[in-house]
JSON list of C-alpha atoms in Angstrom, two decimals:
[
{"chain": "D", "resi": 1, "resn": "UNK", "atom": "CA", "xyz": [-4.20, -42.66, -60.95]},
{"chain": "D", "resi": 2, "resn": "UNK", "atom": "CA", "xyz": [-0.59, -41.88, -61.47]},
{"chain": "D", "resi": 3, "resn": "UNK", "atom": "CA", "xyz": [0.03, -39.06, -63.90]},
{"chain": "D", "resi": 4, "resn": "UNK", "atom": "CA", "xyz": [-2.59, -36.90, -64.87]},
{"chain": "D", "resi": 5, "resn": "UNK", "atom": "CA", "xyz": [-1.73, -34.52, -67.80]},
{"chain": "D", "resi": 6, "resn": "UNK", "atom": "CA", "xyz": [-3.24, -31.46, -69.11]},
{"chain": "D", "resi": 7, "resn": "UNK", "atom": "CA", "xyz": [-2.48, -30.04, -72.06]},
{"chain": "D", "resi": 8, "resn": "UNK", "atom": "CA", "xyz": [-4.23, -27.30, -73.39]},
{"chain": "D", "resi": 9, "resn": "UNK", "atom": "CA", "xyz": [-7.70, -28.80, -73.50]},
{"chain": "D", "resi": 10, "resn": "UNK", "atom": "CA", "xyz": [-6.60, -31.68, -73.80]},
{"chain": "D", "resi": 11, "resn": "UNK", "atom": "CA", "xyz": [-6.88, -34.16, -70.28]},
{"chain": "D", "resi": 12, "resn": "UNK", "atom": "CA", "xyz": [-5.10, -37.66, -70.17]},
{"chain": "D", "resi": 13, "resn": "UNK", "atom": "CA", "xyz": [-5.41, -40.40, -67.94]},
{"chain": "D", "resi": 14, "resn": "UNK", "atom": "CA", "xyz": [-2.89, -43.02, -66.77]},
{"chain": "D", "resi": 15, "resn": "UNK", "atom": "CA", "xyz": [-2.53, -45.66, -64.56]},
{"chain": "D", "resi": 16, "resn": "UNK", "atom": "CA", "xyz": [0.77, -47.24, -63.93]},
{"chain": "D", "resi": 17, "resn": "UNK", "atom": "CA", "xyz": [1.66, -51.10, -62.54]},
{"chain": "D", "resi": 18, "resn": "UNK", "atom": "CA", "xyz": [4.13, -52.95, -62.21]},
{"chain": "D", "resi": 19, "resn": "UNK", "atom": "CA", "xyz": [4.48, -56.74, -62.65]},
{"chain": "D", "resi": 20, "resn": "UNK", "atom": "CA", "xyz": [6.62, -58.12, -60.37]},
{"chain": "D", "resi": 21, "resn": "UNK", "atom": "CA", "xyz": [7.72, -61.91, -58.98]},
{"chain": "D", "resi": 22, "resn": "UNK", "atom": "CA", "xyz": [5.16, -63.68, -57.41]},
{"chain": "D", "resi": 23, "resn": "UNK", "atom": "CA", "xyz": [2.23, -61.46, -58.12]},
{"chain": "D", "resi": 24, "resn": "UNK", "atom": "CA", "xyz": [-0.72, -62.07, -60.63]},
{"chain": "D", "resi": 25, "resn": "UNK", "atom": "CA", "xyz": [-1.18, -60.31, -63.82]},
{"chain": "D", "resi": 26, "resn": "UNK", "atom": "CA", "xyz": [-2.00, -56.40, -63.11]},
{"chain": "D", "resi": 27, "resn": "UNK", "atom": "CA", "xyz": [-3.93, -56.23, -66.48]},
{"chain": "D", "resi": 28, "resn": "UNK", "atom": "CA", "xyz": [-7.65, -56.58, -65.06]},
{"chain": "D", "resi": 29, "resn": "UNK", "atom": "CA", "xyz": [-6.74, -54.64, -61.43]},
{"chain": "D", "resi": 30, "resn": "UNK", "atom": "CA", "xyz": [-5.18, -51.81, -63.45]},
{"chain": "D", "resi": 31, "resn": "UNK", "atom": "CA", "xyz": [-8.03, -51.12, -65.73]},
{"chain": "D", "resi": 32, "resn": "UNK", "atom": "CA", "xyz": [-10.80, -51.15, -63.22]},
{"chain": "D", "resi": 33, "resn": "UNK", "atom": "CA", "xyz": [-8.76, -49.06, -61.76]},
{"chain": "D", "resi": 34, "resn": "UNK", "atom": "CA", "xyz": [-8.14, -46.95, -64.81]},
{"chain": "D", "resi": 35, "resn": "UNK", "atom": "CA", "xyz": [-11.82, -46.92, -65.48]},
{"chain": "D", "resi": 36, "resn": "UNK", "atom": "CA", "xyz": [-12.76, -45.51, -61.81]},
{"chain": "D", "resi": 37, "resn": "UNK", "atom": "CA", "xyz": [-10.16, -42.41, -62.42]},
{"chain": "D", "resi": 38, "resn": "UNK", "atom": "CA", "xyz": [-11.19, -42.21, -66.56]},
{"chain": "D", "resi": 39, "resn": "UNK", "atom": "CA", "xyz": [-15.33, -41.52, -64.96]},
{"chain": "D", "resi": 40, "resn": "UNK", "atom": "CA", "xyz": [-14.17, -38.96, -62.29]},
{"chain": "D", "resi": 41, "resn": "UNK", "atom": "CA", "xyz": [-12.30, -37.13, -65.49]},
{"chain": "D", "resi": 42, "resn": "UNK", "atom": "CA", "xyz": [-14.94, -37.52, -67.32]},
{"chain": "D", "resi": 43, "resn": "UNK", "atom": "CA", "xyz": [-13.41, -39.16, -69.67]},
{"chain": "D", "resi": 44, "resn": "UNK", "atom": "CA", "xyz": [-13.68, -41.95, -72.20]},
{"chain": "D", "resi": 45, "resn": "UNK", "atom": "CA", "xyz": [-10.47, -43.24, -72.98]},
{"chain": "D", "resi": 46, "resn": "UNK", "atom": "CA", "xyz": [-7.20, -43.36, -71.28]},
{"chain": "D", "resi": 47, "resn": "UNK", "atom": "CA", "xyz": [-3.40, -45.47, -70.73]},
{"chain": "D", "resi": 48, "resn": "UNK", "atom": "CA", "xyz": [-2.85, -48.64, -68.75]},
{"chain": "D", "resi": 49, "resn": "UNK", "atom": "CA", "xyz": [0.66, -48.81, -68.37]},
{"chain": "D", "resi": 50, "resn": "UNK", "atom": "CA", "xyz": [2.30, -52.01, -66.89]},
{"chain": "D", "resi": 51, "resn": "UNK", "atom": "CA", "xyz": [6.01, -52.28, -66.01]},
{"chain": "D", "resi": 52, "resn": "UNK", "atom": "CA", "xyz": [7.26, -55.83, -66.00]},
{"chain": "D", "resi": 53, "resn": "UNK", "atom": "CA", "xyz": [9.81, -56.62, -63.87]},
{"chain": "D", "resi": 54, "resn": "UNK", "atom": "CA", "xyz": [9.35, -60.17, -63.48]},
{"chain": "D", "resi": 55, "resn": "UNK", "atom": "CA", "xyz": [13.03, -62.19, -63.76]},
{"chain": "D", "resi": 56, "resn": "UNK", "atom": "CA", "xyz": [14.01, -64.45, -66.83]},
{"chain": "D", "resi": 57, "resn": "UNK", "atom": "CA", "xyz": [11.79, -61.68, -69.23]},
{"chain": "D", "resi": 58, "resn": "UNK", "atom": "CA", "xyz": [13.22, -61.00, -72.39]},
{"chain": "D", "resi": 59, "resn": "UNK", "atom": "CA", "xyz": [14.39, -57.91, -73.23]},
{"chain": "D", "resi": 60, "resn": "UNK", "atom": "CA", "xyz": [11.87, -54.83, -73.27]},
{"chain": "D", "resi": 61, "resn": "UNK", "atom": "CA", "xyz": [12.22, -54.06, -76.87]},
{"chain": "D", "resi": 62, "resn": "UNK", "atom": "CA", "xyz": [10.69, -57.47, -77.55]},
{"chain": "D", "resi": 63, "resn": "UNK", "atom": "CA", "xyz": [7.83, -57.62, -75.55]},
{"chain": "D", "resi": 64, "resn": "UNK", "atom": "CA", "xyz": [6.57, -53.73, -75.36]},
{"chain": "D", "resi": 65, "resn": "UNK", "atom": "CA", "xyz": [3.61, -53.79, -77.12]},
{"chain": "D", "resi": 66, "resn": "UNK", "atom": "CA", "xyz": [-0.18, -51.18, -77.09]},
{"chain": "D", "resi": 67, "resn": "UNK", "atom": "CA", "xyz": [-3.36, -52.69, -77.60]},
{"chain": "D", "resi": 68, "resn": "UNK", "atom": "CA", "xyz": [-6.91, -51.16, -77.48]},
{"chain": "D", "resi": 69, "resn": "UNK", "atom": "CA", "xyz": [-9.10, -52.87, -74.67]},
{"chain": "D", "resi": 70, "resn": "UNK", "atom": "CA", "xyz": [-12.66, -52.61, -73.73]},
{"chain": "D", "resi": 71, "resn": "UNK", "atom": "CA", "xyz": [-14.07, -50.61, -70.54]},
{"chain": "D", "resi": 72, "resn": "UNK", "atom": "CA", "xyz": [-14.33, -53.96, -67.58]},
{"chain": "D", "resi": 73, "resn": "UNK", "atom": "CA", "xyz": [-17.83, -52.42, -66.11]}
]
């Protein structure tokens, strides 16, 4: 895992990736991943986030999005 941060009671998890030429999506790697560090927290919930710095991508602004997904295992 990346960052870990603690606030208060408050524990959060997140894995970063990044996307680059020539290399498959990091969606599936990163949340296995994710999930591995999420059960040593004991947690249930945590952030997957994936830098893409592919060339020819549009600009950031228009393809930043946050979407809820399901536990892989």
């Amino acid at each position: 895992m990346d960052p870990c941060l603690r606030y208060g009671a408050v524990t959060l998890g997140i894995e970063l990736e990044v996307w680059r030429d020539g290399e498959p999506d990091p969606l599936d790697e990163g949340l296995v991943q994710l999930d591995g560090y999420l059960a040593g927290l004991g947690l249930d919930a945590g952030w997957l986030v994936i830098f893409d710095r592919r060339t020819g991508q549009p600009p950031s602004r228009e393809r930043t999005a946050c979407a809820e997904r399901p536990s892989p295992e």
